[in-house]
Short mmCIF file of N, CA, C and O in Angstrom, two decimals:
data_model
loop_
_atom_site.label_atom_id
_atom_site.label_comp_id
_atom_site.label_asym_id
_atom_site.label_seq_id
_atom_site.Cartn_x
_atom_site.Cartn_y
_atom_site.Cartn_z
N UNK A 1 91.78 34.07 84.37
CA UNK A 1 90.90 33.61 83.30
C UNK A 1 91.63 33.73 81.97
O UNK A 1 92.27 34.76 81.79
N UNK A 2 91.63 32.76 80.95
CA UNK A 2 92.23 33.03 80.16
C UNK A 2 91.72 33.34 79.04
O UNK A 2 90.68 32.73 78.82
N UNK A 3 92.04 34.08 78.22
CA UNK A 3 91.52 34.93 77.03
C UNK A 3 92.18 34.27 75.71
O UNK A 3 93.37 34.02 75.86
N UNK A 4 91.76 34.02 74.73
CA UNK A 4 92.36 33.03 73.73
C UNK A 4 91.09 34.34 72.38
O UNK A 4 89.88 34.59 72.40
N UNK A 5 91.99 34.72 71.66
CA UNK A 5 91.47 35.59 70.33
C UNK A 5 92.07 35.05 68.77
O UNK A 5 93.15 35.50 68.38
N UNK A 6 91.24 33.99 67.84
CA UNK A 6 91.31 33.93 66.69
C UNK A 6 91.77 34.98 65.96
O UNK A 6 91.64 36.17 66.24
N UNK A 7 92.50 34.32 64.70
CA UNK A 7 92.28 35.55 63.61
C UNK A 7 92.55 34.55 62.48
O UNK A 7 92.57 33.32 62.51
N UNK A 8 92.76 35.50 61.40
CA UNK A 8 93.41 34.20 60.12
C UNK A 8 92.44 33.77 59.05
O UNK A 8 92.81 33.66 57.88
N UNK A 9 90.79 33.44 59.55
CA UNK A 9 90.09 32.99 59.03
C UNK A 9 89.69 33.55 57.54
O UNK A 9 90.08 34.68 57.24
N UNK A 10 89.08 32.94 56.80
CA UNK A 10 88.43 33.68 55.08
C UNK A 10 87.77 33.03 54.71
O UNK A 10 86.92 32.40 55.33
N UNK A 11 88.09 33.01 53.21
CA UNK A 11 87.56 32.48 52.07
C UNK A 11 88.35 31.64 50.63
O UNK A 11 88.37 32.17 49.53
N UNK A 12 88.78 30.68 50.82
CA UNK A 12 89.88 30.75 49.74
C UNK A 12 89.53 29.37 49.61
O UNK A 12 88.93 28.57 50.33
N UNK A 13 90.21 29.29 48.16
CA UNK A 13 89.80 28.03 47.21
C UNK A 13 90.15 26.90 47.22
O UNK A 13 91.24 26.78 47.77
N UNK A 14 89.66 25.83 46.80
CA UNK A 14 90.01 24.61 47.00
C UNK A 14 91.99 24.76 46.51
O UNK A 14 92.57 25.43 45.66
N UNK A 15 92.56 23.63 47.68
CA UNK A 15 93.67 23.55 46.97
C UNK A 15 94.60 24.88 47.67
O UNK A 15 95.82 24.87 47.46
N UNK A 16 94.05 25.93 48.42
CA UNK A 16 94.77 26.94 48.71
C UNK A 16 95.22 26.65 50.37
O UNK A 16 95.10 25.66 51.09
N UNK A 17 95.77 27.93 50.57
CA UNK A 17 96.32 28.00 51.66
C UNK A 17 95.58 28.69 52.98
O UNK A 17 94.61 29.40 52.71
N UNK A 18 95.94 28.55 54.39
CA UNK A 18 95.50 29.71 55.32
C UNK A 18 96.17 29.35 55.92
O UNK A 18 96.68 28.26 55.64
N UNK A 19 96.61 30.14 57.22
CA UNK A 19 96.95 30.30 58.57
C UNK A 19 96.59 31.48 59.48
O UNK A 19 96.55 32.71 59.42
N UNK A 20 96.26 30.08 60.70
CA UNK A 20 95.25 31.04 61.52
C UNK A 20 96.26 31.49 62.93
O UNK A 20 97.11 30.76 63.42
N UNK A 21 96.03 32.40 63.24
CA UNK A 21 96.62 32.64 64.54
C UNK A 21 95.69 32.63 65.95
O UNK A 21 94.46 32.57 65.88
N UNK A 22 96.34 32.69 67.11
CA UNK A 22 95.52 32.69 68.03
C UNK A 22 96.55 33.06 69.23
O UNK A 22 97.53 32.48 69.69
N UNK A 23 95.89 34.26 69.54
CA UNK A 23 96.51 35.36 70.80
C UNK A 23 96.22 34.79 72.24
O UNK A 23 95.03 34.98 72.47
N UNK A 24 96.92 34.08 73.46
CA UNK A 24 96.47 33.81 74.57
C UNK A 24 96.58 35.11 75.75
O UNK A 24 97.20 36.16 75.58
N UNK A 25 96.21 34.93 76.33
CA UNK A 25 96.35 36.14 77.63
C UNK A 25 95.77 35.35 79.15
O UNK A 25 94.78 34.63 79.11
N UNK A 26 96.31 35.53 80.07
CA UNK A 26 95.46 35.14 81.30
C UNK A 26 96.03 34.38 81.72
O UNK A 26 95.60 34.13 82.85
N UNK A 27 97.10 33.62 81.37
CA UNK A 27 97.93 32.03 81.84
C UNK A 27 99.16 31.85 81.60
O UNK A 27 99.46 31.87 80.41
N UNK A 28 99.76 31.72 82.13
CA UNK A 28 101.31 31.08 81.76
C UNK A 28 101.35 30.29 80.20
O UNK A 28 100.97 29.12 80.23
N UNK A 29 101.69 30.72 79.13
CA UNK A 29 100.88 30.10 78.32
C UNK A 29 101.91 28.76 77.64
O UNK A 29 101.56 27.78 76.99
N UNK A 30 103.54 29.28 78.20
CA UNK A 30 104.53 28.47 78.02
C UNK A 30 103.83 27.13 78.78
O UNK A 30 104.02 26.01 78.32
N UNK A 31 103.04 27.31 79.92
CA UNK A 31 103.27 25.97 80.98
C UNK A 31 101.86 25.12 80.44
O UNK A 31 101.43 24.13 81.03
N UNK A 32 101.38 25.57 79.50
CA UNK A 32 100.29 24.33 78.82
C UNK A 32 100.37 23.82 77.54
O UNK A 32 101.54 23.83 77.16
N UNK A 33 99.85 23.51 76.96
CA UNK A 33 99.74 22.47 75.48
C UNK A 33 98.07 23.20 75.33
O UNK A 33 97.07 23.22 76.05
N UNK A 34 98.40 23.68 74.14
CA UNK A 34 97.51 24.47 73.24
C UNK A 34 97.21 22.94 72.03
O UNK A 34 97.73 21.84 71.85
N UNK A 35 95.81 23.91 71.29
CA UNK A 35 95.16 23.11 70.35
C UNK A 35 94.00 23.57 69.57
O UNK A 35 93.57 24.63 70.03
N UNK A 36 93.27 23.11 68.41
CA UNK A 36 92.75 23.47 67.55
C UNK A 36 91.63 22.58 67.08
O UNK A 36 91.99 21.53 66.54
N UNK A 37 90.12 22.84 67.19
CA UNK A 37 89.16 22.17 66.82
C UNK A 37 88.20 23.21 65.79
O UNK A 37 88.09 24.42 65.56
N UNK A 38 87.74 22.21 65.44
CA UNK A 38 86.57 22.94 64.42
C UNK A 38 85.10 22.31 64.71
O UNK A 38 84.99 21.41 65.54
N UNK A 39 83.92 22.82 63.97
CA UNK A 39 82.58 22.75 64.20
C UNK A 39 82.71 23.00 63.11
O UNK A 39 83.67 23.70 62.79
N UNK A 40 81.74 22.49 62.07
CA UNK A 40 81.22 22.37 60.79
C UNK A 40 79.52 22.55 61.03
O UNK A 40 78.81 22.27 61.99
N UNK A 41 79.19 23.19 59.63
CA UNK A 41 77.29 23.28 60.94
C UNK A 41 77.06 21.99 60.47
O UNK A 41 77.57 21.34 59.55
N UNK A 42 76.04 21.71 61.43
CA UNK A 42 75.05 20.75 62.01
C UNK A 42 75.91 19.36 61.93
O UNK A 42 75.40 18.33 61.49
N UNK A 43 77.50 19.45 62.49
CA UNK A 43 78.16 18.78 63.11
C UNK A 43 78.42 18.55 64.15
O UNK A 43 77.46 18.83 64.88
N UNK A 44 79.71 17.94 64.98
CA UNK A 44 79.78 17.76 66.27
C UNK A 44 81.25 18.57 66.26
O UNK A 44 81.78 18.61 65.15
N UNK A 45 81.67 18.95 66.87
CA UNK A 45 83.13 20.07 67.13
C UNK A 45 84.23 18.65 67.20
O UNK A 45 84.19 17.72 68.01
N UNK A 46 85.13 18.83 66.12
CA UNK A 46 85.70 18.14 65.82
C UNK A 46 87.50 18.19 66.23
O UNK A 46 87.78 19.37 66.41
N UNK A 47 88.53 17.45 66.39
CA UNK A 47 89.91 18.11 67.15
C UNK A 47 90.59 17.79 65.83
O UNK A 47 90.43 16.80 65.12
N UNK A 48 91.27 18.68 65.66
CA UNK A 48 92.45 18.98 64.55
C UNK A 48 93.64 18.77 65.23
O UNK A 48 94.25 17.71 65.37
N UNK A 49 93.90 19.91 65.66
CA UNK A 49 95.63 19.57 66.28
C UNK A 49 96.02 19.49 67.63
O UNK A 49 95.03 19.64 68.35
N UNK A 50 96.61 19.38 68.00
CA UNK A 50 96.98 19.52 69.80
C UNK A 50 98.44 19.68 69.52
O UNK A 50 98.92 18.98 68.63
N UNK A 51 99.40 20.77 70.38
CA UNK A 51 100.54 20.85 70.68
C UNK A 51 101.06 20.96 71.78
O UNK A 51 100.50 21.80 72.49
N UNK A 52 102.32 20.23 72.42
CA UNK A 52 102.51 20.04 73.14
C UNK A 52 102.87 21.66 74.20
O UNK A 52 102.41 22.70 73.71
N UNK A 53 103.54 21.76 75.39
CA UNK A 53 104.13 23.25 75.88
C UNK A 53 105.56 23.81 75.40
O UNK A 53 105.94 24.97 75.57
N UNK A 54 106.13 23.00 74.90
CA UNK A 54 107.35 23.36 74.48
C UNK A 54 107.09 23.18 72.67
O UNK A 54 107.97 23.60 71.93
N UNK A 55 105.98 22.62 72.16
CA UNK A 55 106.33 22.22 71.02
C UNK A 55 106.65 21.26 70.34
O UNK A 55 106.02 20.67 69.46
N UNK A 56 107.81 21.05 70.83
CA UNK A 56 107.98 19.41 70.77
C UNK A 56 106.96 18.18 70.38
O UNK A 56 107.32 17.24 69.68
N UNK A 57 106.01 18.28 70.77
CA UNK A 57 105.03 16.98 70.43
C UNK A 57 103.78 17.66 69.76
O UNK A 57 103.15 18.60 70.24
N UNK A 58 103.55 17.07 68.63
CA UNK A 58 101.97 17.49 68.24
C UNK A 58 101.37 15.97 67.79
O UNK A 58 102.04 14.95 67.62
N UNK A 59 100.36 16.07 67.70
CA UNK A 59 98.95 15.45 67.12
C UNK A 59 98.00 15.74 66.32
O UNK A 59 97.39 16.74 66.68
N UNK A 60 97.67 15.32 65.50
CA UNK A 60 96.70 15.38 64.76
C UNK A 60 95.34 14.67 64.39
O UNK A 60 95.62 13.47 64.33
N UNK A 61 94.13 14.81 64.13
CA UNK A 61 93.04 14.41 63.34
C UNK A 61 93.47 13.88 62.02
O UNK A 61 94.08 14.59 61.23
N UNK A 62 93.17 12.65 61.75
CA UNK A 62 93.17 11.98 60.77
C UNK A 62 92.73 13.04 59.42
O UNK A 62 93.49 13.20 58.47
N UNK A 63 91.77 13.53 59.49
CA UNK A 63 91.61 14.61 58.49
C UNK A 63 92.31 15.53 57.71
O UNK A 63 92.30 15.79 56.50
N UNK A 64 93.01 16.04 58.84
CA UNK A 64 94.35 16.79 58.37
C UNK A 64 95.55 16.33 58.42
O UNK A 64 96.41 17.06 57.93
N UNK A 65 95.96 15.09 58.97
CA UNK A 65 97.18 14.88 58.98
C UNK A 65 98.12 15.40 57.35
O UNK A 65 97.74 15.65 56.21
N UNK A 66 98.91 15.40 57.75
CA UNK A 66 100.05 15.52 56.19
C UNK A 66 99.58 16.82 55.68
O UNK A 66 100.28 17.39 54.83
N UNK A 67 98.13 17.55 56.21
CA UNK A 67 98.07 19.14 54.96
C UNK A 67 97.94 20.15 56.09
O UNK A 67 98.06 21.29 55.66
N UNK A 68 97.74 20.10 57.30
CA UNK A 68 98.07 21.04 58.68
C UNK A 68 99.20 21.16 59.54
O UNK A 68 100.11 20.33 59.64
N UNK A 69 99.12 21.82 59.93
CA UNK A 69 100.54 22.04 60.92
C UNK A 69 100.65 22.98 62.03
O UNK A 69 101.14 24.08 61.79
N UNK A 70 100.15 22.65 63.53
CA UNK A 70 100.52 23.16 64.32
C UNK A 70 101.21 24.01 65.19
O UNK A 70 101.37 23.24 66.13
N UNK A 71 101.56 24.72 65.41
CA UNK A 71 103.08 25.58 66.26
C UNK A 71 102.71 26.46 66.87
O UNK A 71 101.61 26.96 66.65
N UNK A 72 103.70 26.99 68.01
CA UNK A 72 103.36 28.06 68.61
C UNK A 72 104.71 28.55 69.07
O UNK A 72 105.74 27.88 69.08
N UNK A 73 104.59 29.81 69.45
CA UNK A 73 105.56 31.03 70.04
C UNK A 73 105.44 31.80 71.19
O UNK A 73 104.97 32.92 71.40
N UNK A 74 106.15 30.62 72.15
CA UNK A 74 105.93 30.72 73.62
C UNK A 74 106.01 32.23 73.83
O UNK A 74 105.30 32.81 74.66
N UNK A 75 107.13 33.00 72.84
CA UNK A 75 107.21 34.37 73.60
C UNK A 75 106.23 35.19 72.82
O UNK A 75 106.32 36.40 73.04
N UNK A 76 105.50 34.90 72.13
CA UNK A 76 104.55 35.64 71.72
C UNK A 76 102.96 35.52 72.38
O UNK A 76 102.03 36.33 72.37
N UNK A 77 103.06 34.48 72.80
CA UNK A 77 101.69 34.31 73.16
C UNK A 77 100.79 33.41 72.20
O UNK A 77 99.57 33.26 72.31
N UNK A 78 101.37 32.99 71.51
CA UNK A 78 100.69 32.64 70.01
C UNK A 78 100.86 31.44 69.60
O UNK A 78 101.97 30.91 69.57
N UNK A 79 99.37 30.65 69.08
CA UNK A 79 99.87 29.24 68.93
C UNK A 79 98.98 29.52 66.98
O UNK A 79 97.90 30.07 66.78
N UNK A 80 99.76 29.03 66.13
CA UNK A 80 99.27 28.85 64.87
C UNK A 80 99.11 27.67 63.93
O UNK A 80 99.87 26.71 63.90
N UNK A 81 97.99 27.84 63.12
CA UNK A 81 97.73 26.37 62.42
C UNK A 81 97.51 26.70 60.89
O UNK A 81 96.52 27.11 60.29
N UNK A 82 98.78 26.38 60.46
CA UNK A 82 98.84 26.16 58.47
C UNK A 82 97.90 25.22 58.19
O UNK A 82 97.88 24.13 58.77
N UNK A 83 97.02 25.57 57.27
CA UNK A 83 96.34 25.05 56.67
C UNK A 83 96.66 25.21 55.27
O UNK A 83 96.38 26.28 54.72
N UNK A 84 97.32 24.06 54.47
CA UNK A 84 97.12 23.66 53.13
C UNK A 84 96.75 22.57 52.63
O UNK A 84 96.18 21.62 53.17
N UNK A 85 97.16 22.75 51.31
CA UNK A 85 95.74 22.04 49.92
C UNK A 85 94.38 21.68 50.80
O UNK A 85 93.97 20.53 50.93
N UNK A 86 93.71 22.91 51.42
CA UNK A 86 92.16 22.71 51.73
C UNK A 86 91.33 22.68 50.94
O UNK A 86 91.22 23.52 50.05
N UNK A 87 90.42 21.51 51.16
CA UNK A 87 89.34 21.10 51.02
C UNK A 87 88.08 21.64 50.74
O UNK A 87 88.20 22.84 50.99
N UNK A 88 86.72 21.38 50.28
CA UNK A 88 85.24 21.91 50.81
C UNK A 88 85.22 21.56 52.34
O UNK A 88 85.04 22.43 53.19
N UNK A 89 85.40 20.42 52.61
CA UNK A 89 84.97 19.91 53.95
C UNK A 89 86.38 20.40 55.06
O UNK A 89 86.60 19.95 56.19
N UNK A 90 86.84 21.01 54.62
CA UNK A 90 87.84 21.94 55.67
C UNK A 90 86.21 22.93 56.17
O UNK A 90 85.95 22.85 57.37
N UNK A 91 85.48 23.56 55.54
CA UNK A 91 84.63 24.47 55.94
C UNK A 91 84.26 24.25 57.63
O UNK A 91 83.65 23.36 58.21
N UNK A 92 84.75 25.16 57.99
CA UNK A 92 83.99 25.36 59.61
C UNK A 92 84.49 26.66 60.29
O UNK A 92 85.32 27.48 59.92
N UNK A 93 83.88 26.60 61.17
CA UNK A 93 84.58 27.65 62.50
C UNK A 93 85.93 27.33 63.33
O UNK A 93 85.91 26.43 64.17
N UNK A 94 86.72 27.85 63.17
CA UNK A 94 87.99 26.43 63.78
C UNK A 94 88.21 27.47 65.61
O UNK A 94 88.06 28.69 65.72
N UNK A 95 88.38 27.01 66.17
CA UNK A 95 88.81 27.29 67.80
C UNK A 95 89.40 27.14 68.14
O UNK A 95 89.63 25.95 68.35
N UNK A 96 90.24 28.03 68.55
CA UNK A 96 91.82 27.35 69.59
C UNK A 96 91.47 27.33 70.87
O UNK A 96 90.55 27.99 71.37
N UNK A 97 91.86 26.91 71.17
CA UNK A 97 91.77 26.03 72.96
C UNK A 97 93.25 25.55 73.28
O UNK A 97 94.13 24.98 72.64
N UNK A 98 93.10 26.21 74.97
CA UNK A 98 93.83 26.02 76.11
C UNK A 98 93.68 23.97 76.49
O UNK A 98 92.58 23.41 76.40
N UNK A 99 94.82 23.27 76.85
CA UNK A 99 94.88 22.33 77.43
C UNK A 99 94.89 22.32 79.02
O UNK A 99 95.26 23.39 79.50
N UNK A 100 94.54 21.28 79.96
CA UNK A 100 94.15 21.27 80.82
C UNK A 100 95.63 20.93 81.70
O UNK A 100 95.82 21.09 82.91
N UNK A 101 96.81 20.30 80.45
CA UNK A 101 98.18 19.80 81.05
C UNK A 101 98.89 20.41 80.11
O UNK A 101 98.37 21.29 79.42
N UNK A 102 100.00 20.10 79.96
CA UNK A 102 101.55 20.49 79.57
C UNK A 102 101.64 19.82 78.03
O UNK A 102 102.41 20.06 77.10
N UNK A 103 100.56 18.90 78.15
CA UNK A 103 101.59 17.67 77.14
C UNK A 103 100.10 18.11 75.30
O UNK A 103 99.09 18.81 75.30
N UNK A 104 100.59 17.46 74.39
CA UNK A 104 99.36 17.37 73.29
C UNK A 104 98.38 16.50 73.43
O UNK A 104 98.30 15.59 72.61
N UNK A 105 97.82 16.57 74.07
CA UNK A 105 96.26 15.77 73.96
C UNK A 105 95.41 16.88 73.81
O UNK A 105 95.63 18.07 73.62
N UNK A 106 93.90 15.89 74.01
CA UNK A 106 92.79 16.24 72.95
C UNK A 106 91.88 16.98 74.67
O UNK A 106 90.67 16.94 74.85
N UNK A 107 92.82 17.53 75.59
CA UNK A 107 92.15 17.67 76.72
C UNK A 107 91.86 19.10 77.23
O UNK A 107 92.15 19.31 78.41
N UNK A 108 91.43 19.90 76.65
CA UNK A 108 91.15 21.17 76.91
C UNK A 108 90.08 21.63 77.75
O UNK A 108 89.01 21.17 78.13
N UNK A 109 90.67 22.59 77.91
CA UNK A 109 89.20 23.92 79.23
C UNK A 109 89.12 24.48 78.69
O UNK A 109 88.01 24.85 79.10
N UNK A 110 89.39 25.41 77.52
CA UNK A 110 89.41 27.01 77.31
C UNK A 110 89.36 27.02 76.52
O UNK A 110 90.39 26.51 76.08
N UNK A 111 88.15 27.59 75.04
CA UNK A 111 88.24 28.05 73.92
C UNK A 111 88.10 29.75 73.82
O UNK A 111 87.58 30.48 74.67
N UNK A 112 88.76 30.16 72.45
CA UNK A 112 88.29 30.95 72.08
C UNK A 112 86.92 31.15 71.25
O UNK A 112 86.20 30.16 71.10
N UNK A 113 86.60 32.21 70.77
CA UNK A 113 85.51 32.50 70.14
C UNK A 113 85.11 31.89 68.32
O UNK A 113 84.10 31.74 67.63
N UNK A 114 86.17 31.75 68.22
CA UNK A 114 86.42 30.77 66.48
C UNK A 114 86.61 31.90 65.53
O UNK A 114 86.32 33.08 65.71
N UNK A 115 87.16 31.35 64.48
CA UNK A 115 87.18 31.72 63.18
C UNK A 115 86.80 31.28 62.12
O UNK A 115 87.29 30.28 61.61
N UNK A 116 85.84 31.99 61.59
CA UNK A 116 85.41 30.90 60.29
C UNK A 116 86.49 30.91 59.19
O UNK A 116 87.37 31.77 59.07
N UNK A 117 86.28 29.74 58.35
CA UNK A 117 87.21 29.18 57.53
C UNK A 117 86.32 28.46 56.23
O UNK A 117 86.06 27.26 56.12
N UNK A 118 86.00 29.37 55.45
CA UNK A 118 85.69 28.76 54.10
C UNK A 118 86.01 28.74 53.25
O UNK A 118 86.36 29.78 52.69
N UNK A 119 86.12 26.82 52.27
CA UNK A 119 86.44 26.79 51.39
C UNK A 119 85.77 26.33 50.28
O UNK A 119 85.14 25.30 50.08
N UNK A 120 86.06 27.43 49.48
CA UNK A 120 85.09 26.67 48.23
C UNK A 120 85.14 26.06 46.85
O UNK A 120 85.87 26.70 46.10
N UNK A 121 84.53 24.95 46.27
CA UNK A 121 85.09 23.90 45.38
C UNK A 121 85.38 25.01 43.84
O UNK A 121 85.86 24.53 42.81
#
């Protein structure tokens, strides 16, 4: 079973910075493609990033393209997402999630528990 633990999340101002981390446990974590969605309230859970298993390939949500950035550290366990010049409407709970294959798509099984992420104007 795999265990996926946020961190990273706050409070910070329009225009600022974050990065969130996210701890896997339970899976080979080299042999999948990790990724990153958010929920905004009384939204629909939305996909930010997807990275591939090696890294090599990411994807993005139109939203963030050009001010997020994906990555991870196969030997750490750890997949992370820079967030700069954020927004109000960055505001949500963001989730990392396990992929179902190797590669960056938007195809996941496994979230963690989220981190909230607020920003304010």
């Amino acid at each position: 079973q795999v265990q996926l633990v946020e961190s990273g999340g706050g409070l910070v101002q329009t225009g600022g910075s974050l990065r969130l981390s996210c701890a896997a446990s339970g899976r080979i974590f080299s042999n999948y493609g990790m990724g990153w969605l958010r929920q905004a309230p009384g939204k629909e859970r939305e996909f930010v990033a997807a990275i591939s298993f090696s890294g090599a390939r990411t994807v993005y949500g139109d939203s963030v393209k050009g001010r997020f950035t994906i990555s991870r550290d196969n030997a750490k366990n750890t997949v992370y997402l820079q967030m700069n010049s954020l927004k109000p409407e960055d505001t949500a709970v963001y989730y990392c999630a396990t992929g179902s294959t190797s590669w960056a798509t938007r195809d996941f099984d496994s979230w963690g528990q989220g981190t909230q992420v607020t920003v304010s104007s």
